[in-house]
Amino acid sequence: MQKWIFFVLFILAGVLGLGVLFQDISERQEAQEAEAAASKLPQLKIVASNWQFDNANYTVKSGETTKVSLSLKEGVHAVEIKGLDIHLDKENPSKEVKFDKPGTYEIECVLPCGEGHATMKTKLVVQ
């Protein structure tokens, strides 16, 4: 009798394990599909290192939804794009933004990062 109980418990545990496995696989597939859809968006990657950005000016097209992301090469930084309500930091490194208003906007580091912090600025041109 005990053998049958253990056999049934073993089968139930196996079925439960397979259910969890397939659920995890489907969740990963959904995440990959969402990532693939997001990767079709134009990208604006801002790379910050100690007291400078990788470009003097960044350019995006007006009217397009763009994925804006912050990459930290050296140090800890947080950036704000003045006039567009965009704030990126270590916890929130990317954001999808529709740039509706053409113009030139200032990007600056808003997290005190050392002696060169005051000059850590660049421009974003929305054409």
PDB file of N, CA and C in Angstrom, residues 19-115:
ATOM      1  N   GLY A  19       4.686  21.186 -15.100  1.00  0.00           N
ATOM      2  CA  GLY A  19       3.826  22.365 -15.240  1.00  0.00           C
ATOM      3  C   GLY A  19       4.588  23.648 -14.961  1.00  0.00           C
ATOM      4  N   VAL A  20       5.391  23.644 -13.903  1.00  0.00           N
ATOM      5  CA  VAL A  20       6.195  24.829 -13.564  1.00  0.00           C
ATOM      6  C   VAL A  20       7.215  25.092 -14.665  1.00  0.00           C
ATOM      7  N   LEU A  21       7.842  24.041 -15.180  1.00  0.00           N
ATOM      8  CA  LEU A  21       8.839  24.187 -16.241  1.00  0.00           C
ATOM      9  C   LEU A  21       8.230  24.817 -17.484  1.00  0.00           C
ATOM     10  N   PHE A  22       7.088  24.320 -17.929  1.00  0.00           N
ATOM     11  CA  PHE A  22       6.472  24.859 -19.135  1.00  0.00           C
ATOM     12  C   PHE A  22       5.929  26.266 -18.913  1.00  0.00           C
ATOM     13  N   GLN A  23       5.485  26.576 -17.713  1.00  0.00           N
ATOM     14  CA  GLN A  23       5.026  27.928 -17.420  1.00  0.00           C
ATOM     15  C   GLN A  23       6.192  28.899 -17.519  1.00  0.00           C
ATOM     16  N   ASP A  24       7.348  28.514 -16.981  1.00  0.00           N
ATOM     17  CA  ASP A  24       8.530  29.354 -17.032  1.00  0.00           C
ATOM     18  C   ASP A  24       8.976  29.552 -18.478  1.00  0.00           C
ATOM     19  N   ILE A  25       8.903  28.521 -19.300  1.00  0.00           N
ATOM     20  CA  ILE A  25       9.292  28.635 -20.707  1.00  0.00           C
ATOM     21  C   ILE A  25       8.375  29.602 -21.432  1.00  0.00           C
ATOM     22  N   SER A  26       7.064  29.513 -21.199  1.00  0.00           N
ATOM     23  CA  SER A  26       6.142  30.423 -21.887  1.00  0.00           C
ATOM     24  C   SER A  26       6.348  31.866 -21.429  1.00  0.00           C
ATOM     25  N   GLU A  27       6.667  32.078 -20.156  1.00  0.00           N
ATOM     26  CA  GLU A  27       6.942  33.435 -19.674  1.00  0.00           C
ATOM     27  C   GLU A  27       8.192  33.992 -20.345  1.00  0.00           C
ATOM     28  N   ARG A  28       9.217  33.160 -20.504  1.00  0.00           N
ATOM     29  CA  ARG A  28      10.441  33.603 -21.179  1.00  0.00           C
ATOM     30  C   ARG A  28      10.174  33.925 -22.643  1.00  0.00           C
ATOM     31  N   GLN A  29       9.326  33.134 -23.293  1.00  0.00           N
ATOM     32  CA  GLN A  29       8.990  33.409 -24.692  1.00  0.00           C
ATOM     33  C   GLN A  29       8.261  34.745 -24.812  1.00  0.00           C
ATOM     34  N   GLU A  30       7.346  35.018 -23.900  1.00  0.00           N
ATOM     35  CA  GLU A  30       6.626  36.292 -23.922  1.00  0.00           C
ATOM     36  C   GLU A  30       7.590  37.452 -23.707  1.00  0.00           C
ATOM     37  N   ALA A  31       8.538  37.289 -22.787  1.00  0.00           N
ATOM     38  CA  ALA A  31       9.527  38.338 -22.536  1.00  0.00           C
ATOM     39  C   ALA A  31      10.405  38.562 -23.757  1.00  0.00           C
ATOM     40  N   GLN A  32      10.793  37.492 -24.444  1.00  0.00           N
ATOM     41  CA  GLN A  32      11.609  37.627 -25.652  1.00  0.00           C
ATOM     42  C   GLN A  32      10.829  38.318 -26.766  1.00  0.00           C
ATOM     43  N   GLU A  33       9.548  38.005 -26.905  1.00  0.00           N
ATOM     44  CA  GLU A  33       8.723  38.658 -27.916  1.00  0.00           C
ATOM     45  C   GLU A  33       8.574  40.148 -27.629  1.00  0.00           C
ATOM     46  N   ALA A  34       8.386  40.494 -26.359  1.00  0.00           N
ATOM     47  CA  ALA A  34       8.275  41.903 -25.983  1.00  0.00           C
ATOM     48  C   ALA A  34       9.598  42.627 -26.242  1.00  0.00           C
ATOM     49  N   GLU A  35      10.707  41.968 -25.947  1.00  0.00           N
ATOM     50  CA  GLU A  35      12.020  42.564 -26.187  1.00  0.00           C
ATOM     51  C   GLU A  35      12.271  42.753 -27.681  1.00  0.00           C
ATOM     52  N   ALA A  36      11.847  41.790 -28.488  1.00  0.00           N
ATOM     53  CA  ALA A  36      12.011  41.896 -29.941  1.00  0.00           C
ATOM     54  C   ALA A  36      11.194  43.062 -30.487  1.00  0.00           C
ATOM     55  N   ALA A  37       9.989  43.250 -29.973  1.00  0.00           N
ATOM     56  CA  ALA A  37       9.158  44.371 -30.414  1.00  0.00           C
ATOM     57  C   ALA A  37       9.794  45.697 -30.010  1.00  0.00           C
ATOM     58  N   ALA A  38      10.359  45.750 -28.806  1.00  0.00           N
ATOM     59  CA  ALA A  38      11.007  46.975 -28.341  1.00  0.00           C
ATOM     60  C   ALA A  38      12.284  47.256 -29.120  1.00  0.00           C
ATOM     61  N   SER A  39      12.973  46.205 -29.584  1.00  0.00           N
ATOM     62  CA  SER A  39      14.228  46.411 -30.292  1.00  0.00           C
ATOM     63  C   SER A  39      14.004  47.005 -31.679  1.00  0.00           C
ATOM     64  N   LYS A  40      12.779  46.984 -32.190  1.00  0.00           N
ATOM     65  CA  LYS A  40      12.481  47.580 -33.482  1.00  0.00           C
ATOM     66  C   LYS A  40      12.420  49.102 -33.391  1.00  0.00           C
ATOM     67  N   LEU A  41      12.323  49.631 -32.178  1.00  0.00           N
ATOM     68  CA  LEU A  41      12.295  51.075 -31.999  1.00  0.00           C
ATOM     69  C   LEU A  41      13.684  51.656 -32.260  1.00  0.00           C
ATOM     70  N   PRO A  42      13.741  52.889 -32.766  1.00  0.00           N
ATOM     71  CA  PRO A  42      15.037  53.560 -32.845  1.00  0.00           C
ATOM     72  C   PRO A  42      15.636  53.687 -31.439  1.00  0.00           C
ATOM     73  N   GLN A  43      16.946  53.633 -31.346  1.00  0.00           N
ATOM     74  CA  GLN A  43      17.629  53.661 -30.056  1.00  0.00           C
ATOM     75  C   GLN A  43      18.442  54.951 -29.917  1.00  0.00           C
ATOM     76  N   LEU A  44      18.413  55.528 -28.734  1.00  0.00           N
ATOM     77  CA  LEU A  44      19.312  56.626 -28.375  1.00  0.00           C
ATOM     78  C   LEU A  44      20.037  56.169 -27.124  1.00  0.00           C
ATOM     79  N   LYS A  45      21.319  55.856 -27.257  1.00  0.00           N
ATOM     80  CA  LYS A  45      22.105  55.357 -26.131  1.00  0.00           C
ATOM     81  C   LYS A  45      23.043  56.466 -25.668  1.00  0.00           C
ATOM     82  N   ILE A  46      22.880  56.865 -24.417  1.00  0.00           N
ATOM     83  CA  ILE A  46      23.726  57.886 -23.805  1.00  0.00           C
ATOM     84  C   ILE A  46      24.712  57.156 -22.906  1.00  0.00           C
ATOM     85  N   VAL A  47      25.991  57.275 -23.206  1.00  0.00           N
ATOM     86  CA  VAL A  47      27.031  56.604 -22.426  1.00  0.00           C
ATOM     87  C   VAL A  47      27.723  57.643 -21.556  1.00  0.00           C
ATOM     88  N   ALA A  48      27.689  57.418 -20.242  1.00  0.00           N
ATOM     89  CA  ALA A  48      28.297  58.347 -19.290  1.00  0.00           C
ATOM     90  C   ALA A  48      29.531  57.714 -18.663  1.00  0.00           C
ATOM     91  N   SER A  49      30.601  58.486 -18.625  1.00  0.00           N
ATOM     92  CA  SER A  49      31.802  58.057 -17.913  1.00  0.00           C
ATOM     93  C   SER A  49      32.179  59.204 -16.987  1.00  0.00           C
ATOM     94  N   ASN A  50      33.337  59.138 -16.395  1.00  0.00           N
ATOM     95  CA  ASN A  50      33.710  60.172 -15.427  1.00  0.00           C
ATOM     96  C   ASN A  50      33.754  61.551 -16.065  1.00  0.00           C
ATOM     97  N   TRP A  51      32.757  62.347 -15.751  1.00  0.00           N
ATOM     98  CA  TRP A  51      32.621  63.765 -16.081  1.00  0.00           C
ATOM     99  C   TRP A  51      32.467  64.068 -17.553  1.00  0.00           C
ATOM    100  N   GLN A  52      31.987  63.090 -18.325  1.00  0.00           N
ATOM    101  CA  GLN A  52      31.734  63.359 -19.740  1.00  0.00           C
ATOM    102  C   GLN A  52      30.750  62.345 -20.316  1.00  0.00           C
ATOM    103  N   PHE A  53      30.171  62.715 -21.437  1.00  0.00           N
ATOM    104  CA  PHE A  53      29.315  61.820 -22.206  1.00  0.00           C
ATOM    105  C   PHE A  53      30.073  61.401 -23.457  1.00  0.00           C
ATOM    106  N   ASP A  54      29.634  60.340 -24.105  1.00  0.00           N
ATOM    107  CA  ASP A  54      30.358  59.833 -25.271  1.00  0.00           C
ATOM    108  C   ASP A  54      30.180  60.699 -26.516  1.00  0.00           C
ATOM    109  N   ASN A  55      29.162  61.570 -26.568  1.00  0.00           N
ATOM    110  CA  ASN A  55      28.952  62.462 -27.716  1.00  0.00           C
ATOM    111  C   ASN A  55      28.718  63.893 -27.238  1.00  0.00           C
ATOM    112  N   ALA A  56      29.151  64.837 -28.054  1.00  0.00           N
ATOM    113  CA  ALA A  56      28.896  66.246 -27.741  1.00  0.00           C
ATOM    114  C   ALA A  56      27.443  66.602 -28.031  1.00  0.00           C
ATOM    115  N   ASN A  57      26.840  65.927 -29.030  1.00  0.00           N
ATOM    116  CA  ASN A  57      25.437  66.140 -29.392  1.00  0.00           C
ATOM    117  C   ASN A  57      24.815  64.809 -29.781  1.00  0.00           C
ATOM    118  N   TYR A  58      23.547  64.645 -29.426  1.00  0.00           N
ATOM    119  CA  TYR A  58      22.761  63.478 -29.833  1.00  0.00           C
ATOM    120  C   TYR A  58      21.632  63.987 -30.713  1.00  0.00           C
ATOM    121  N   THR A  59      21.217  63.185 -31.679  1.00  0.00           N
ATOM    122  CA  THR A  59      20.162  63.607 -32.598  1.00  0.00           C
ATOM    123  C   THR A  59      19.091  62.517 -32.705  1.00  0.00           C
ATOM    124  N   VAL A  60      17.818  62.926 -32.662  1.00  0.00           N
ATOM    125  CA  VAL A  60      16.687  62.023 -32.894  1.00  0.00           C
ATOM    126  C   VAL A  60      15.714  62.723 -33.834  1.00  0.00           C
ATOM    127  N   LYS A  61      14.826  61.931 -34.450  1.00  0.00           N
ATOM    128  CA  LYS A  61      13.830  62.488 -35.363  1.00  0.00           C
ATOM    129  C   LYS A  61      12.568  62.855 -34.596  1.00  0.00           C
ATOM    130  N   SER A  62      12.012  63.978 -34.950  1.00  0.00           N
ATOM    131  CA  SER A  62      10.767  64.427 -34.347  1.00  0.00           C
ATOM    132  C   SER A  62       9.616  63.525 -34.779  1.00  0.00           C
ATOM    133  N   GLY A  63       8.716  63.222 -33.850  1.00  0.00           N
ATOM    134  CA  GLY A  63       7.546  62.405 -34.139  1.00  0.00           C
ATOM    135  C   GLY A  63       7.765  60.915 -33.981  1.00  0.00           C
ATOM    136  N   GLU A  64       8.997  60.478 -33.783  1.00  0.00           N
ATOM    137  CA  GLU A  64       9.288  59.052 -33.612  1.00  0.00           C
ATOM    138  C   GLU A  64       9.334  58.672 -32.140  1.00  0.00           C
ATOM    139  N   THR A  65       8.858  57.474 -31.855  1.00  0.00           N
ATOM    140  CA  THR A  65       9.036  56.927 -30.521  1.00  0.00           C
ATOM    141  C   THR A  65      10.406  56.264 -30.497  1.00  0.00           C
ATOM    142  N   THR A  66      11.215  56.639 -29.539  1.00  0.00           N
ATOM    143  CA  THR A  66      12.604  56.189 -29.445  1.00  0.00           C
ATOM    144  C   THR A  66      12.860  55.631 -28.056  1.00  0.00           C
ATOM    145  N   LYS A  67      13.646  54.567 -27.991  1.00  0.00           N
ATOM    146  CA  LYS A  67      14.060  54.034 -26.701  1.00  0.00           C
ATOM    147  C   LYS A  67      15.338  54.757 -26.289  1.00  0.00           C
ATOM    148  N   VAL A  68      15.243  55.557 -25.233  1.00  0.00           N
ATOM    149  CA  VAL A  68      16.382  56.296 -24.700  1.00  0.00           C
ATOM    150  C   VAL A  68      16.952  55.485 -23.550  1.00  0.00           C
ATOM    151  N   SER A  69      18.261  55.221 -23.591  1.00  0.00           N
ATOM    152  CA  SER A  69      18.867  54.430 -22.521  1.00  0.00           C
ATOM    153  C   SER A  69      20.160  55.074 -22.042  1.00  0.00           C
ATOM    154  N   LEU A  70      20.454  54.862 -20.779  1.00  0.00           N
ATOM    155  CA  LEU A  70      21.672  55.359 -20.141  1.00  0.00           C
ATOM    156  C   LEU A  70      22.569  54.175 -19.853  1.00  0.00           C
ATOM    157  N   SER A  71      23.803  54.267 -20.295  1.00  0.00           N
ATOM    158  CA  SER A  71      24.799  53.234 -20.027  1.00  0.00           C
ATOM    159  C   SER A  71      25.922  53.873 -19.212  1.00  0.00           C
ATOM    160  N   LEU A  72      26.285  53.239 -18.105  1.00  0.00           N
ATOM    161  CA  LEU A  72      27.338  53.767 -17.235  1.00  0.00           C
ATOM    162  C   LEU A  72      28.649  53.061 -17.535  1.00  0.00           C
ATOM    163  N   LYS A  73      29.592  53.807 -18.103  1.00  0.00           N
ATOM    164  CA  LYS A  73      30.907  53.243 -18.425  1.00  0.00           C
ATOM    165  C   LYS A  73      31.844  53.345 -17.223  1.00  0.00           C
ATOM    166  N   GLU A  74      31.850  54.513 -16.587  1.00  0.00           N
ATOM    167  CA  GLU A  74      32.642  54.744 -15.380  1.00  0.00           C
ATOM    168  C   GLU A  74      31.812  55.579 -14.413  1.00  0.00           C
ATOM    169  N   GLY A  75      31.931  55.302 -13.139  1.00  0.00           N
ATOM    170  CA  GLY A  75      31.242  56.092 -12.135  1.00  0.00           C
ATOM    171  C   GLY A  75      29.754  55.812 -12.067  1.00  0.00           C
ATOM    172  N   VAL A  76      29.087  56.556 -11.212  1.00  0.00           N
ATOM    173  CA  VAL A  76      27.641  56.449 -11.041  1.00  0.00           C
ATOM    174  C   VAL A  76      27.042  57.795 -11.434  1.00  0.00           C
ATOM    175  N   HIS A  77      26.098  57.756 -12.376  1.00  0.00           N
ATOM    176  CA  HIS A  77      25.512  58.979 -12.903  1.00  0.00           C
ATOM    177  C   HIS A  77      24.002  58.824 -13.043  1.00  0.00           C
ATOM    178  N   ALA A  78      23.329  59.954 -13.131  1.00  0.00           N
ATOM    179  CA  ALA A  78      21.906  60.012 -13.448  1.00  0.00           C
ATOM    180  C   ALA A  78      21.742  61.207 -14.372  1.00  0.00           C
ATOM    181  N   VAL A  79      20.963  61.057 -15.434  1.00  0.00           N
ATOM    182  CA  VAL A  79      20.820  62.157 -16.376  1.00  0.00           C
ATOM    183  C   VAL A  79      19.382  62.635 -16.438  1.00  0.00           C
ATOM    184  N   GLU A  80      19.265  63.902 -16.772  1.00  0.00           N
ATOM    185  CA  GLU A  80      17.960  64.508 -16.983  1.00  0.00           C
ATOM    186  C   GLU A  80      18.020  65.272 -18.300  1.00  0.00           C
ATOM    187  N   ILE A  81      16.979  65.117 -19.109  1.00  0.00           N
ATOM    188  CA  ILE A  81      16.867  65.894 -20.338  1.00  0.00           C
ATOM    189  C   ILE A  81      15.897  67.027 -20.025  1.00  0.00           C
ATOM    190  N   LYS A  82      16.431  68.212 -19.894  1.00  0.00           N
ATOM    191  CA  LYS A  82      15.655  69.382 -19.485  1.00  0.00           C
ATOM    192  C   LYS A  82      14.568  69.704 -20.506  1.00  0.00           C
ATOM    193  N   GLY A  83      13.360  69.920 -20.008  1.00  0.00           N
ATOM    194  CA  GLY A  83      12.243  70.293 -20.861  1.00  0.00           C
ATOM    195  C   GLY A  83      11.465  69.120 -21.431  1.00  0.00           C
ATOM    196  N   LEU A  84      11.939  67.886 -21.213  1.00  0.00           N
ATOM    197  CA  LEU A  84      11.241  66.721 -21.752  1.00  0.00           C
ATOM    198  C   LEU A  84      10.790  65.738 -20.679  1.00  0.00           C
ATOM    199  N   ASP A  85      11.023  66.057 -19.423  1.00  0.00           N
ATOM    200  CA  ASP A  85      10.617  65.188 -18.313  1.00  0.00           C
ATOM    201  C   ASP A  85      11.183  63.772 -18.460  1.00  0.00           C
ATOM    202  N   ILE A  86      12.470  63.691 -18.809  1.00  0.00           N
ATOM    203  CA  ILE A  86      13.146  62.399 -18.925  1.00  0.00           C
ATOM    204  C   ILE A  86      14.247  62.360 -17.881  1.00  0.00           C
ATOM    205  N   HIS A  87      14.167  61.351 -17.022  1.00  0.00           N
ATOM    206  CA  HIS A  87      15.161  61.162 -15.969  1.00  0.00           C
ATOM    207  C   HIS A  87      15.588  59.692 -16.001  1.00  0.00           C
ATOM    208  N   LEU A  88      16.870  59.441 -16.209  1.00  0.00           N
ATOM    209  CA  LEU A  88      17.409  58.082 -16.263  1.00  0.00           C
ATOM    210  C   LEU A  88      18.502  57.925 -15.224  1.00  0.00           C
ATOM    211  N   ASP A  89      18.492  56.770 -14.544  1.00  0.00           N
ATOM    212  CA  ASP A  89      19.525  56.475 -13.555  1.00  0.00           C
ATOM    213  C   ASP A  89      19.765  54.972 -13.515  1.00  0.00           C
ATOM    214  N   LYS A  90      20.497  54.517 -12.521  1.00  0.00           N
ATOM    215  CA  LYS A  90      20.853  53.101 -12.426  1.00  0.00           C
ATOM    216  C   LYS A  90      19.616  52.212 -12.278  1.00  0.00           C
ATOM    217  N   GLU A  91      18.617  52.651 -11.519  1.00  0.00           N
ATOM    218  CA  GLU A  91      17.399  51.863 -11.317  1.00  0.00           C
ATOM    219  C   GLU A  91      16.462  51.930 -12.516  1.00  0.00           C
ATOM    220  N   ASN A  92      16.454  53.037 -13.236  1.00  0.00           N
ATOM    221  CA  ASN A  92      15.600  53.231 -14.415  1.00  0.00           C
ATOM    222  C   ASN A  92      16.487  53.637 -15.589  1.00  0.00           C
ATOM    223  N   PRO A  93      17.181  52.670 -16.199  1.00  0.00           N
ATOM    224  CA  PRO A  93      18.175  53.022 -17.216  1.00  0.00           C
ATOM    225  C   PRO A  93      17.609  53.295 -18.614  1.00  0.00           C
ATOM    226  N   SER A  94      16.309  53.033 -18.846  1.00  0.00           N
ATOM    227  CA  SER A  94      15.776  53.286 -20.188  1.00  0.00           C
ATOM    228  C   SER A  94      14.313  53.699 -20.114  1.00  0.00           C
ATOM    229  N   LYS A  95      13.886  54.347 -21.205  1.00  0.00           N
ATOM    230  CA  LYS A  95      12.512  54.835 -21.274  1.00  0.00           C
ATOM    231  C   LYS A  95      12.147  55.022 -22.740  1.00  0.00           C
ATOM    232  N   GLU A  96      10.925  54.649 -23.102  1.00  0.00           N
ATOM    233  CA  GLU A  96      10.431  54.896 -24.449  1.00  0.00           C
ATOM    234  C   GLU A  96       9.796  56.283 -24.478  1.00  0.00           C
ATOM    235  N   VAL A  97      10.248  57.096 -25.425  1.00  0.00           N
ATOM    236  CA  VAL A  97       9.820  58.491 -25.482  1.00  0.00           C
ATOM    237  C   VAL A  97       9.403  58.836 -26.899  1.00  0.00           C
ATOM    238  N   LYS A  98       8.285  59.549 -27.039  1.00  0.00           N
ATOM    239  CA  LYS A  98       7.897  60.092 -28.337  1.00  0.00           C
ATOM    240  C   LYS A  98       8.303  61.559 -28.347  1.00  0.00           C
ATOM    241  N   PHE A  99       9.235  61.890 -29.218  1.00  0.00           N
ATOM    242  CA  PHE A  99       9.747  63.259 -29.310  1.00  0.00           C
ATOM    243  C   PHE A  99       8.845  64.051 -30.244  1.00  0.00           C
ATOM    244  N   ASP A 100       7.914  64.819 -29.674  1.00  0.00           N
ATOM    245  CA  ASP A 100       6.935  65.575 -30.450  1.00  0.00           C
ATOM    246  C   ASP A 100       7.420  66.975 -30.823  1.00  0.00           C
ATOM    247  N   LYS A 101       8.269  67.563 -29.990  1.00  0.00           N
ATOM    248  CA  LYS A 101       8.655  68.960 -30.179  1.00  0.00           C
ATOM    249  C   LYS A 101      10.088  69.063 -30.699  1.00  0.00           C
ATOM    250  N   PRO A 102      10.244  69.552 -31.932  1.00  0.00           N
ATOM    251  CA  PRO A 102      11.612  69.782 -32.423  1.00  0.00           C
ATOM    252  C   PRO A 102      12.293  70.863 -31.586  1.00  0.00           C
ATOM    253  N   GLY A 103      13.597  70.761 -31.491  1.00  0.00           N
ATOM    254  CA  GLY A 103      14.357  71.751 -30.736  1.00  0.00           C
ATOM    255  C   GLY A 103      15.640  71.165 -30.189  1.00  0.00           C
ATOM    256  N   THR A 104      16.340  71.968 -29.416  1.00  0.00           N
ATOM    257  CA  THR A 104      17.587  71.545 -28.787  1.00  0.00           C
ATOM    258  C   THR A 104      17.368  71.525 -27.280  1.00  0.00           C
ATOM    259  N   TYR A 105      17.710  70.407 -26.672  1.00  0.00           N
ATOM    260  CA  TYR A 105      17.493  70.212 -25.241  1.00  0.00           C
ATOM    261  C   TYR A 105      18.819  69.890 -24.566  1.00  0.00           C
ATOM    262  N   GLU A 106      18.961  70.328 -23.335  1.00  0.00           N
ATOM    263  CA  GLU A 106      20.188  70.083 -22.580  1.00  0.00           C
ATOM    264  C   GLU A 106      20.075  68.781 -21.801  1.00  0.00           C
ATOM    265  N   ILE A 107      21.107  67.968 -21.906  1.00  0.00           N
ATOM    266  CA  ILE A 107      21.224  66.742 -21.113  1.00  0.00           C
ATOM    267  C   ILE A 107      22.316  66.999 -20.087  1.00  0.00           C
ATOM    268  N   GLU A 108      22.015  66.740 -18.820  1.00  0.00           N
ATOM    269  CA  GLU A 108      23.045  66.937 -17.807  1.00  0.00           C
ATOM    270  C   GLU A 108      22.977  65.853 -16.740  1.00  0.00           C
ATOM    271  N   CYS A 109      24.120  65.626 -16.125  1.00  0.00           N
ATOM    272  CA  CYS A 109      24.197  64.690 -15.008  1.00  0.00           C
ATOM    273  C   CYS A 109      23.607  65.388 -13.788  1.00  0.00           C
ATOM    274  N   VAL A 110      22.650  64.736 -13.135  1.00  0.00           N
ATOM    275  CA  VAL A 110      21.994  65.343 -11.975  1.00  0.00           C
ATOM    276  C   VAL A 110      22.375  64.657 -10.666  1.00  0.00           C
ATOM    277  N   LEU A 111      23.343  63.749 -10.732  1.00  0.00           N
ATOM    278  CA  LEU A 111      23.834  63.061  -9.539  1.00  0.00           C
ATOM    279  C   LEU A 111      25.276  63.508  -9.322  1.00  0.00           C
ATOM    280  N   PRO A 112      25.562  64.234  -8.230  1.00  0.00           N
ATOM    281  CA  PRO A 112      26.937  64.696  -8.020  1.00  0.00           C
ATOM    282  C   PRO A 112      27.926  63.534  -8.116  1.00  0.00           C
ATOM    283  N   CYS A 113      28.844  63.650  -9.091  1.00  0.00           N
ATOM    284  CA  CYS A 113      29.722  62.524  -9.394  1.00  0.00           C
ATOM    285  C   CYS A 113      31.201  62.846  -9.245  1.00  0.00           C
ATOM    286  N   GLY A 114      31.516  63.994  -8.709  1.00  0.00           N
ATOM    287  CA  GLY A 114      32.923  64.324  -8.502  1.00  0.00           C
ATOM    288  C   GLY A 114      33.255  65.721  -8.979  1.00  0.00           C
ATOM    289  N   GLU A 115      34.544  66.001  -9.084  1.00  0.00           N
ATOM    290  CA  GLU A 115      35.008  67.359  -9.357  1.00  0.00           C
ATOM    291  C   GLU A 115      34.617  67.889 -10.739  1.00  0.00           C
TER     292      GLU A 115
END
